[in-house]
């Protein structure tokens, strides 16, 4: 049985993206809502609160909670921040696979594997390139 | 030249070295990347392109043959032209980044520029491959190929490609379910009249009306405007004339509704004729090939092992004439709106056993072991009967309240009551034909859903769930409904009503204990 974790590089990239989006939203609020200053400040505060919650609390917990086990015959996914979920899928039940990856995914860890099986699907998120290839080669055996 | 598997292995062993050494062109040659038909570039760009192209063309047509005017036009429209070029270039880049590979035992499709999606379907998991050729595609030598599995994907089709005909031929050689090297063992082609009869039986005014609505919504404001300005007047004239000539007591609006229903039925009939008239089914050891369509041509390749169940369908008229249609549940075949997953369009009941033996070797017709008692007929007919009574009472009330529009009310009453009474008769007949049996790992279910009688035949292993349901009244009479869930891309329920709980428990081998199946 081998254990796979979500790539932490993905966490840092997401944090940077969220920070940039928050700064842009704040600047927009400052430029266009300065005539209602009270509302502007509240909005800016909300933006930063969301940014703080997602980047500092939710995402680290999510990345910590996500892990996958691959045995000879099945793959098991543990995930969930507030509600823990366990998903089990037999390799022979998989009908087809879809890999979604962004540019520079080898560095960023933005690799997603969707396993489509009879009656349901399992999404493996933020996989390292090496882990993705390993899982894919396991699945290939059940063609 | 080495095979795809060998290249893949080489890439795994020393990927970096090989990737650096082998140029992309060589890699393409070795792996044999298939690009989609270049018409796809236009499809990728089309959504945004038309918005800009028409104003530009209008401006260009308005010009006289004068270089100064052309210069002035270019000066004003340069930004629009730039956008058009950018859209087409983007379409080309998307096309160039979208390709598929046919490996030894699977097909892989990669698409996307910034967000790349790579879908791999093993040949062994393919349930259906369909090739669709519209009239335009006959001229540009292209075909829409849809590959489907039983997997629960995000979109209806698991893989959809626009391929060149030459590539389609290669696919036919390489993909197991499409390969017909051994030749076809059996073939069946119903005659022209059978298919016309089939199209009449399965043409519904409702689906036709839906079709009109879809056309109107999709075509946008141009059609809406034409209808508002011109057709409404013409339509009113026609309906007034027909009403004056034939039925002086019925209002033109009612005639208009009737004409619309007839028109929509005609549309539905026409669509069915064009789709099913060239129907031909061929079978070899592992797969079935189905050809159909006149203007738009369809070829379906079905994997025999992936057929979830066979459905013998009848309506009341067909039952009277002892004929039926054989439909199948196989992911990717007949799943779209207005499509019928037909296998044998029309056949006599006494031919059923032999035909099923040829085309669906493992699945057989069995005698029903568990049936509802004849006294349970009220459980079957109470809903249409109740609705019929409600409609009748409501129309009586409307007659009293609005006597000025009694003509319309009378027509609406007749239009609504006829199908409800028909449904009551259909449901009453179903009491004598409903039931199920499980024998030799085979399941056979007979039930009625709306106006259609279904006989479902499946292997026992395809059943995902069986549910026993009891209402308060059924608890008192010790009766139950049994719901069968059978494997398919979308789970479908088959309900057999008003059976004896004891008989069901005995036959299924489990007990019903207070809302739980033990």
XYZ file of C-alpha atoms in Angstrom:
661
model
C 0.000 0.000 0.000
C 1.399 3.383 -0.971
C 0.327 6.714 0.423
C 0.134 9.919 -1.628
C -0.311 13.472 -0.346
C -1.425 16.709 -1.991
C 1.521 18.716 -3.321
C 2.332 21.556 -0.904
C 3.642 23.660 -3.808
C 0.020 23.983 -4.879
C -0.861 25.453 -1.480
C 1.735 28.209 -1.787
C 0.697 29.057 -5.340
C -2.961 29.231 -4.264
C -2.005 31.509 -1.354
C -0.192 33.868 -3.737
C -3.169 33.884 -6.164
C -5.636 34.568 -3.332
C -3.435 37.377 -1.973
C -3.162 39.008 -5.424
C -6.940 38.762 -5.994
C -7.609 40.277 -2.568
C -5.215 43.176 -3.197
C -6.833 43.873 -6.608
C -10.333 43.754 -5.068
C -9.243 46.087 -2.287
C -7.721 48.587 -4.726
C -10.902 48.489 -6.825
C -12.994 49.133 -3.708
C -10.682 52.047 -2.736
C -10.904 53.605 -6.217
C -14.616 53.225 -6.856
C -16.243 53.242 -3.411
C -14.299 56.019 -1.672
C -17.406 58.261 -1.713
C -19.068 55.888 0.790
C -16.068 55.385 3.009
C -17.823 53.377 5.725
C -19.018 50.780 3.206
C -15.588 50.769 1.517
C -13.774 49.980 4.782
C -16.234 47.248 5.699
C -15.836 45.693 2.235
C -12.030 45.840 2.469
C -12.203 44.205 5.888
C -14.440 41.448 4.515
C -12.001 40.842 1.630
C -9.067 40.484 4.004
C -11.049 38.321 6.425
C -11.950 35.934 3.587
C -8.355 35.979 2.358
C -7.066 35.214 5.871
C -9.608 32.436 6.450
C -9.003 30.717 3.111
C -5.222 31.139 2.878
C -4.248 30.671 6.526
C -6.928 28.358 7.948
C -8.959 26.460 5.330
C -6.397 25.612 2.637
C -3.661 24.303 5.003
C -6.255 22.143 6.752
C -7.542 20.917 3.388
C -4.071 20.050 2.127
C -3.344 18.278 5.403
C -6.548 16.274 5.268
C -6.252 15.066 1.663
C -4.381 11.831 1.177
C -4.700 8.803 -1.039
C -3.812 5.144 -0.581
C -3.275 2.879 -3.547
C -3.408 -0.863 -2.917
C -3.095 -3.587 -5.536
C -6.792 -3.541 -6.331
C -8.249 -0.251 -5.158
C -7.640 3.397 -4.397
C -8.812 5.081 -1.185
C -9.274 8.817 -0.711
C -9.434 10.535 2.694
C -10.473 14.176 2.652
C -12.544 16.877 4.313
C -11.890 19.753 6.665
C -15.146 20.014 8.579
C -16.636 16.689 7.468
C -14.294 13.772 6.920
C -15.065 11.576 3.946
C -13.549 8.301 2.815
C -14.008 7.128 -0.753
C -12.982 3.707 -2.021
C -12.848 2.769 -5.682
C -11.799 -0.525 -7.220
C -9.377 -0.167 -10.111
C -11.400 -2.568 -12.251
C -14.507 -0.396 -11.792
C -12.783 2.566 -13.430
C -14.184 3.088 -16.916
C -11.959 5.931 -18.026
C -9.650 8.589 -16.647
C -9.238 12.312 -17.214
C -6.104 14.226 -16.225
C -6.518 17.989 -15.904
C -3.331 19.999 -15.585
C -2.388 23.648 -15.899
C 0.742 25.141 -17.436
C 3.871 24.516 -15.304
C 1.939 21.844 -13.410
C 5.162 19.955 -12.705
C 6.293 22.863 -10.510
C 2.934 24.004 -9.171
C 1.363 20.599 -8.497
C -1.824 21.651 -10.266
C -2.533 18.149 -11.518
C -5.980 16.665 -11.060
C -6.977 13.129 -11.825
C -10.653 12.290 -12.370
C -11.495 8.595 -12.128
C -14.839 7.900 -13.786
C -16.378 4.636 -12.637
C -19.729 2.918 -12.883
C -22.162 5.150 -11.021
C -19.708 7.690 -9.659
C -16.381 9.434 -9.843
C -13.412 10.248 -7.646
C -11.274 13.352 -8.038
C -7.677 13.255 -6.862
C -6.522 16.841 -6.420
C -3.118 18.577 -6.377
C -1.052 15.542 -7.306
C 2.695 15.636 -7.869
C 3.605 14.728 -11.458
C 5.474 11.652 -10.238
C 2.546 10.478 -8.098
C 0.130 11.057 -10.962
C 2.205 8.918 -13.293
C 2.467 6.169 -10.662
C -1.290 6.068 -10.072
C -1.933 6.124 -13.814
C 0.407 3.195 -14.375
C -1.454 1.244 -11.643
C -4.735 1.940 -13.433
C -3.230 0.940 -16.814
C -2.852 -2.607 -15.475
C -6.634 -2.920 -15.283
C -7.281 -1.991 -18.907
C 8.976 2.671 -36.357
C 8.209 1.463 -32.847
C 4.794 1.030 -31.285
C 3.159 3.486 -28.913
C 3.771 1.201 -25.949
C 7.490 1.013 -26.707
C 7.776 4.800 -26.972
C 5.887 5.201 -23.727
C 8.238 2.778 -21.997
C 11.267 4.581 -23.398
C 9.925 7.899 -22.179
C 9.462 6.466 -18.699
C 12.991 5.034 -18.550
C 14.845 8.089 -19.711
C 12.206 10.638 -20.427
C 14.324 13.781 -20.270
C 17.027 12.524 -22.612
C 14.562 11.322 -25.194
C 12.359 14.386 -24.937
C 15.375 16.579 -25.560
C 16.708 14.439 -28.352
C 13.538 13.685 -30.245
C 11.965 16.662 -31.907
C 8.235 17.159 -31.541
C 7.690 16.409 -35.223
C 9.449 13.063 -34.908
C 7.517 12.271 -31.742
C 4.286 13.042 -33.556
C 5.340 10.702 -36.325
C 6.224 7.897 -33.904
C 3.181 8.270 -31.657
C 0.940 9.123 -34.625
C -0.989 12.061 -33.326
C -4.323 12.443 -35.053
C -5.597 15.998 -35.348
C -9.296 16.723 -35.642
C -10.764 17.900 -38.951
C -9.681 21.518 -39.745
C -13.395 22.469 -39.753
C -12.998 22.315 -35.972
C -11.032 25.615 -36.131
C -14.197 27.266 -37.409
C -16.262 25.548 -34.697
C -13.856 26.753 -32.011
C -14.007 30.327 -33.353
C -17.642 30.350 -34.478
C -19.289 31.413 -31.234
C -17.545 34.785 -31.150
C -16.785 35.244 -34.819
C -20.308 35.744 -36.183
C -20.918 38.686 -33.891
C -18.149 40.646 -35.625
C -18.216 39.286 -39.149
C -21.718 40.481 -40.103
C -21.266 44.190 -39.253
C -17.941 44.083 -41.104
C -19.466 42.446 -44.173
C -22.354 44.917 -44.181
C -19.855 47.790 -44.159
C -17.830 46.173 -46.932
C -20.885 45.560 -49.149
C -21.977 49.184 -48.768
C -18.629 50.340 -50.233
C -18.174 51.393 -53.831
C -15.111 50.290 -55.790
C -12.928 53.101 -54.580
C -9.520 52.702 -52.931
C -10.075 55.777 -50.760
C -13.334 54.393 -49.393
C -11.649 51.058 -48.698
C -8.897 52.885 -46.843
C -11.484 54.809 -44.842
C -13.299 51.547 -44.063
C -10.052 49.912 -42.944
C -9.253 52.931 -40.776
C -12.571 52.559 -38.986
C -12.735 48.764 -38.820
C -9.084 47.839 -38.180
C -9.733 46.919 -34.573
C -12.641 44.609 -35.482
C -10.494 42.930 -38.169
C -7.705 42.481 -35.626
C -10.144 40.847 -33.193
C -11.389 38.494 -35.948
C -7.814 37.490 -36.803
C -7.077 36.949 -33.072
C -10.200 34.758 -32.693
C -9.262 32.646 -35.734
C -5.634 32.342 -34.560
C -6.857 31.289 -31.114
C -9.133 28.724 -32.795
C -6.148 27.436 -34.750
C -3.995 27.178 -31.595
C -6.812 25.296 -29.821
C -7.104 22.949 -32.799
C -3.352 22.396 -32.901
C -3.322 21.625 -29.161
C -6.216 19.156 -29.496
C -5.249 15.746 -30.774
C -5.918 12.098 -30.128
C -3.765 8.991 -30.118
C -4.871 5.438 -30.773
C -2.668 3.109 -28.765
C -2.621 -0.684 -28.635
C -5.444 -0.970 -26.104
C -6.768 2.537 -25.527
C -7.582 5.875 -27.102
C -6.350 9.144 -25.607
C -7.615 12.629 -26.376
C -5.790 15.732 -25.241
C -7.156 19.240 -25.567
C -6.807 22.710 -24.097
C -4.128 25.374 -24.329
C -3.667 26.723 -20.802
C -5.738 24.101 -19.021
C -4.896 20.774 -20.567
C -7.311 17.864 -20.313
C -6.188 14.378 -21.200
C -8.853 11.654 -21.366
C -7.916 7.994 -21.776
C -10.507 5.338 -22.569
C -9.440 1.667 -22.683
C -10.994 -0.264 -25.576
C -12.305 -2.902 -23.170
C -14.468 -0.312 -21.382
C -16.043 1.211 -24.489
C -19.771 0.564 -24.676
C -20.620 2.549 -27.818
C -18.807 4.331 -30.617
C -20.987 6.430 -32.876
C -20.086 8.199 -36.096
C -22.457 10.929 -37.200
C -22.260 12.609 -40.618
C -24.327 15.688 -41.350
C -24.962 16.831 -44.923
C -22.104 19.349 -44.712
C -19.740 16.653 -43.431
C -20.395 14.574 -46.573
C -18.813 17.371 -48.625
C -15.858 18.078 -46.329
C -15.210 14.374 -45.595
C -15.663 14.636 -41.839
C -17.580 12.818 -39.102
C -18.501 13.458 -35.485
C -17.242 10.489 -33.475
C -18.600 9.970 -29.964
C -17.063 7.352 -27.685
C -18.992 6.318 -24.601
C -18.407 4.104 -21.583
C -20.501 3.269 -18.539
C -18.470 5.772 -16.522
C -20.259 8.685 -14.878
C -18.548 11.610 -16.592
C -19.361 15.318 -16.378
C -20.690 15.542 -19.927
C -23.090 13.230 -21.788
C -20.386 11.985 -24.155
C -17.134 10.708 -22.680
C -15.135 11.627 -25.783
C -16.337 13.662 -28.760
C -14.135 14.191 -31.808
C -14.585 15.729 -35.242
C -12.430 13.490 -37.399
C -11.433 13.209 -41.040
C -12.960 10.244 -42.883
C -9.500 8.757 -43.493
C -8.870 8.822 -39.713
C -12.289 7.268 -39.114
C -11.272 4.350 -41.327
C -8.105 3.895 -39.254
C -10.183 4.025 -36.082
C -12.409 1.290 -37.499
C -9.349 -0.897 -37.965
C -7.791 -0.253 -34.566
C -10.652 0.101 -32.067
C -11.867 -3.369 -31.103
C -15.601 -2.654 -31.035
C -15.470 -1.025 -34.507
C -13.291 -3.709 -36.105
C -15.268 -5.981 -38.395
C -12.479 -8.101 -39.879
C -14.303 -11.364 -39.281
C -17.362 -10.088 -41.119
C -20.935 -9.882 -39.949
C -22.754 -13.023 -38.877
C -26.296 -11.709 -38.976
C -27.936 -8.691 -40.474
C -31.490 -7.401 -40.362
C -32.990 -4.589 -42.423
C -36.654 -3.810 -41.888
C -38.572 -2.736 -44.964
C -39.509 0.838 -45.730
C -43.130 0.522 -44.578
C -42.132 -0.959 -41.231
C -39.978 2.088 -40.546
C -42.782 4.477 -41.590
C -45.112 2.660 -39.178
C -42.426 2.871 -36.474
C -42.061 6.629 -37.110
C -45.839 7.116 -36.867
C -46.086 5.186 -33.601
C -43.177 6.990 -31.950
C -43.914 10.509 -33.218
C -45.337 12.486 -30.358
C -46.894 15.890 -30.690
C -45.379 16.793 -27.352
C -41.803 16.215 -28.474
C -42.612 18.021 -31.708
C -43.961 20.993 -29.782
C -40.832 20.942 -27.642
C -38.831 20.882 -30.828
C -40.604 23.996 -32.140
C -40.060 25.761 -28.833
C -36.356 24.868 -28.901
C -36.031 26.152 -32.470
C -37.744 29.417 -31.505
C -35.607 29.908 -28.415
C -32.385 29.031 -30.207
C -33.053 31.116 -33.288
C -33.539 34.180 -31.168
C -35.219 37.397 -32.014
C -35.173 37.202 -35.817
C -37.726 34.371 -35.899
C -39.690 35.954 -33.067
C -39.943 39.162 -35.089
C -40.991 37.351 -38.280
C -43.659 35.468 -36.378
C -44.935 38.553 -34.621
C -45.182 40.604 -37.804
C -46.145 38.173 -40.520
C -46.951 34.649 -39.476
C -49.420 35.591 -36.758
C -51.627 37.351 -39.325
C -51.373 34.459 -41.775
C -51.998 31.903 -39.029
C -55.031 33.839 -37.812
C -56.382 33.991 -41.369
C -55.921 30.248 -41.869
C -57.475 29.296 -38.542
C -60.389 31.701 -39.110
C -61.030 30.168 -42.520
C -60.823 26.591 -41.246
C -63.071 27.436 -38.307
C -65.605 29.126 -40.593
C -65.629 26.250 -43.063
C -65.540 23.176 -40.887
C -66.603 23.834 -37.353
C -68.559 27.031 -36.974
C -69.134 26.496 -33.266
C -65.471 26.084 -32.329
C -63.402 29.190 -31.839
C -60.412 29.991 -34.112
C -58.065 29.789 -31.097
C -59.061 26.171 -30.481
C -58.554 25.342 -34.165
C -55.206 27.118 -33.964
C -54.125 24.927 -31.024
C -55.245 21.815 -32.889
C -53.303 22.872 -36.006
C -50.234 23.564 -33.892
C -50.468 20.094 -32.319
C -50.862 18.528 -35.778
C -47.945 20.550 -37.121
C -45.731 19.538 -34.210
C -46.713 15.895 -34.678
C -45.841 16.214 -38.359
C -42.449 17.637 -37.456
C -41.793 14.827 -35.015
C -42.884 12.270 -37.644
C -40.663 13.865 -40.293
C -37.681 13.853 -37.951
C -38.245 10.168 -37.118
C -38.597 9.219 -40.810
C -35.370 10.999 -41.736
C -33.569 9.417 -38.822
C -34.760 5.811 -38.917
C -35.730 4.959 -42.509
C -32.308 3.566 -43.554
C -32.169 1.425 -40.404
C -29.968 -1.654 -40.667
C -28.530 -3.799 -37.895
C -25.572 -6.168 -38.276
C -24.005 -8.419 -35.678
C -20.751 -10.280 -35.260
C -19.504 -12.259 -32.278
C -18.789 -9.338 -29.932
C -20.453 -6.264 -31.315
C -23.407 -4.835 -33.162
C -23.309 -2.258 -35.942
C -26.371 -0.090 -36.552
C -26.780 2.187 -39.584
C -29.529 4.769 -39.917
C -30.448 8.190 -41.321
C -31.014 9.701 -44.746
C -29.766 13.280 -44.607
C -27.803 12.951 -41.391
C -26.152 9.535 -41.367
C -25.443 7.624 -38.209
C -23.368 4.511 -37.566
C -23.323 2.993 -34.084
C -20.969 0.269 -32.880
C -22.214 -1.354 -29.684
C -20.231 -3.659 -27.428
C -22.494 -6.664 -26.741
C -21.086 -7.145 -23.239
C -22.003 -3.599 -22.288
C -25.721 -3.922 -23.031
C -27.338 -3.356 -19.657
C -30.812 -4.582 -20.452
C -33.254 -5.241 -23.281
C -36.585 -3.452 -23.251
C -39.518 -4.756 -25.295
C -41.806 -1.763 -25.723
C -45.455 -1.685 -26.692
C -48.333 0.724 -26.507
C -51.987 -0.278 -26.387
C -52.436 -0.255 -30.181
C -49.264 -2.306 -30.682
C -50.462 -4.725 -28.033
C -53.738 -5.169 -29.899
C -51.832 -5.974 -33.110
C -49.366 -8.144 -31.171
C -46.302 -6.193 -32.337
C -43.461 -4.684 -30.329
C -40.260 -2.676 -30.514
C -37.011 -3.961 -29.058
C -35.030 -1.214 -27.330
C -31.788 -1.605 -25.426
C -29.982 0.227 -22.680
C -26.385 0.737 -23.712
C -24.485 3.890 -22.710
C -24.093 6.177 -25.697
C -26.935 4.724 -27.767
C -30.226 6.576 -27.821
C -29.368 8.693 -24.787
C -29.873 12.072 -26.417
C -33.158 13.971 -26.322
C -35.659 12.702 -28.942
C -33.550 9.603 -29.613
C -34.959 6.104 -29.277
C -32.499 3.333 -28.335
C -34.090 1.031 -30.893
C -32.630 -2.388 -31.634
C -35.355 -4.058 -33.684
C -37.899 -1.426 -34.800
C -41.051 -3.527 -35.207
C -41.570 -7.258 -34.819
C -44.340 -9.737 -34.094
C -44.485 -11.158 -30.585
C -44.000 -14.731 -31.829
C -40.710 -13.642 -33.488
C -39.392 -12.171 -30.231
C -37.712 -15.284 -28.823
C -35.840 -16.097 -32.047
C -34.741 -12.515 -32.700
C -33.546 -12.082 -29.126
C -31.617 -15.347 -29.410
C -29.732 -13.992 -32.430
C -29.010 -10.463 -31.272
C -28.806 -10.763 -27.491
C -27.532 -14.292 -26.913
C -27.421 -14.235 -23.092
C -30.668 -12.435 -22.458
C -33.858 -14.461 -22.749
C -37.589 -13.980 -22.287
C -39.024 -15.736 -19.203
C -42.507 -16.434 -17.928
C -43.637 -14.145 -15.096
C -43.705 -15.839 -11.694
C -44.927 -13.003 -9.482
C -47.992 -11.132 -10.661
C -50.452 -8.757 -8.985
C -53.932 -10.019 -8.182
C -56.668 -8.849 -10.537
C -58.455 -7.250 -7.574
C -55.567 -4.770 -7.230
C -56.644 -2.904 -10.366
C -57.577 0.252 -8.411
C -53.906 0.747 -7.418
C -53.149 1.011 -11.154
C -55.958 3.248 -12.354
C -56.646 5.618 -9.472
C -54.298 8.439 -10.553
C -55.621 8.920 -14.156
C -59.163 8.338 -12.931
C -58.780 10.960 -10.204
C -57.184 13.468 -12.627
C -59.930 12.846 -15.156
C -62.608 13.562 -12.526
C -60.807 16.734 -11.385
C -60.540 18.047 -14.968
C -64.230 17.293 -15.580
C -65.341 19.069 -12.393
C -63.054 22.049 -13.073
C -64.411 22.466 -16.606
C -68.007 22.300 -15.312
C -67.158 25.097 -12.905
C -65.571 27.079 -15.749
C -68.724 26.642 -17.865
C -70.769 28.254 -15.078
C -68.279 31.055 -14.363
C -67.266 31.915 -17.951
C -70.128 30.990 -20.317
C -68.753 33.356 -22.997
C -65.746 31.110 -23.646
C -67.603 27.813 -23.425
C -66.321 26.806 -26.894
C -62.699 26.965 -25.792
C -63.480 25.206 -22.495
C -65.248 22.386 -24.365
C -62.267 21.875 -26.694
C -59.743 22.000 -23.821
C -61.895 19.522 -21.868
C -61.918 17.094 -24.818
C -58.161 17.565 -25.463
C -57.301 16.855 -21.791
C -59.892 14.142 -21.124
C -59.072 11.898 -24.113
C -55.476 11.108 -23.013
C -56.578 10.680 -19.378
C -59.303 8.175 -20.281
C -56.850 6.443 -22.652
C -54.322 6.278 -19.818
C -56.939 4.749 -17.508
C -57.597 2.003 -20.095
C -53.833 1.451 -20.577
C -53.309 1.141 -16.811
C -56.257 -1.215 -16.450
C -54.847 -3.526 -19.135
C -51.450 -3.451 -17.410
C -52.939 -5.235 -14.362
C -53.064 -8.378 -16.513
C -49.526 -8.018 -17.904
C -47.454 -6.772 -14.950
C -45.093 -8.922 -12.901
C -41.534 -10.160 -12.573
C -39.462 -13.315 -12.384
C -35.900 -14.229 -11.491
C -34.743 -17.475 -13.079
C -31.319 -18.849 -13.995
C -29.590 -15.533 -13.178
C -31.984 -13.743 -15.510
C -34.405 -11.036 -14.513
C -37.611 -10.339 -16.384
C -39.825 -7.395 -15.390
C -43.105 -6.382 -17.011
C -44.645 -3.066 -16.062
C -46.399 -0.026 -17.456
C -44.971 3.478 -17.415
C -47.322 6.206 -18.636
C -48.691 4.923 -21.991
C -45.979 2.344 -22.643
C -45.732 -1.295 -21.623
C -42.184 -2.427 -20.878
C -40.735 -5.907 -20.689
C -37.267 -5.572 -19.225
C -34.804 -8.440 -19.531
C -31.430 -8.304 -17.859
C -28.814 -10.448 -16.239
C -29.181 -10.580 -12.471
C -25.680 -9.147 -11.998
C -26.778 -5.895 -13.700
C -29.289 -5.153 -10.922
C -27.767 -2.642 -8.498
C -30.601 -2.349 -6.015
C -34.043 -3.778 -5.257
C -36.386 -1.768 -3.077
C -39.667 -2.871 -1.508
C -42.107 -0.047 -0.840
C -45.357 -0.108 1.134
C -47.992 2.580 1.592
C -50.271 2.668 4.643
C -53.078 0.957 2.701
C -50.704 -1.634 1.258
C -49.520 -2.454 4.787
C -53.122 -3.211 5.716
C -53.634 -5.495 2.693
C -50.114 -6.980 2.916
C -49.196 -5.704 -0.549
C -46.111 -3.894 -1.818
C -44.428 -2.235 -4.801
C -41.057 -3.569 -5.922
C -38.554 -1.135 -7.471
C -35.644 -2.512 -9.494
C -32.593 -0.330 -10.164
C -30.543 -1.563 -13.107
C -26.998 -0.560 -14.037
C -26.696 2.092 -16.698
C -25.023 5.481 -17.055
C -27.959 7.049 -15.285
C -29.740 4.798 -12.819
C -33.254 3.924 -13.997
C -36.093 2.644 -11.856
C -38.527 -0.043 -12.930
C -41.583 -0.204 -10.670
C -43.866 -3.217 -10.356
C -46.948 -2.285 -8.352
C -49.351 -4.038 -5.993
C -47.671 -7.402 -5.513
C -48.190 -9.783 -2.636
C -45.494 -9.094 -0.013
C -45.197 -12.761 0.922
C -44.653 -13.858 -2.665
C -42.093 -11.111 -3.234
C -40.141 -12.010 -0.096
C -40.170 -15.677 -1.073
C -38.984 -15.016 -4.602
C -36.353 -12.385 -3.800
C -35.041 -14.202 -0.766
C -35.114 -11.300 1.686
C -37.603 -9.844 4.157
C -39.196 -6.444 4.461
C -38.919 -5.139 8.044
C -40.349 -1.673 8.817
C -38.968 0.357 5.939
C -35.761 -1.618 5.770
C -34.783 -4.503 3.594
C -33.078 -7.163 5.670
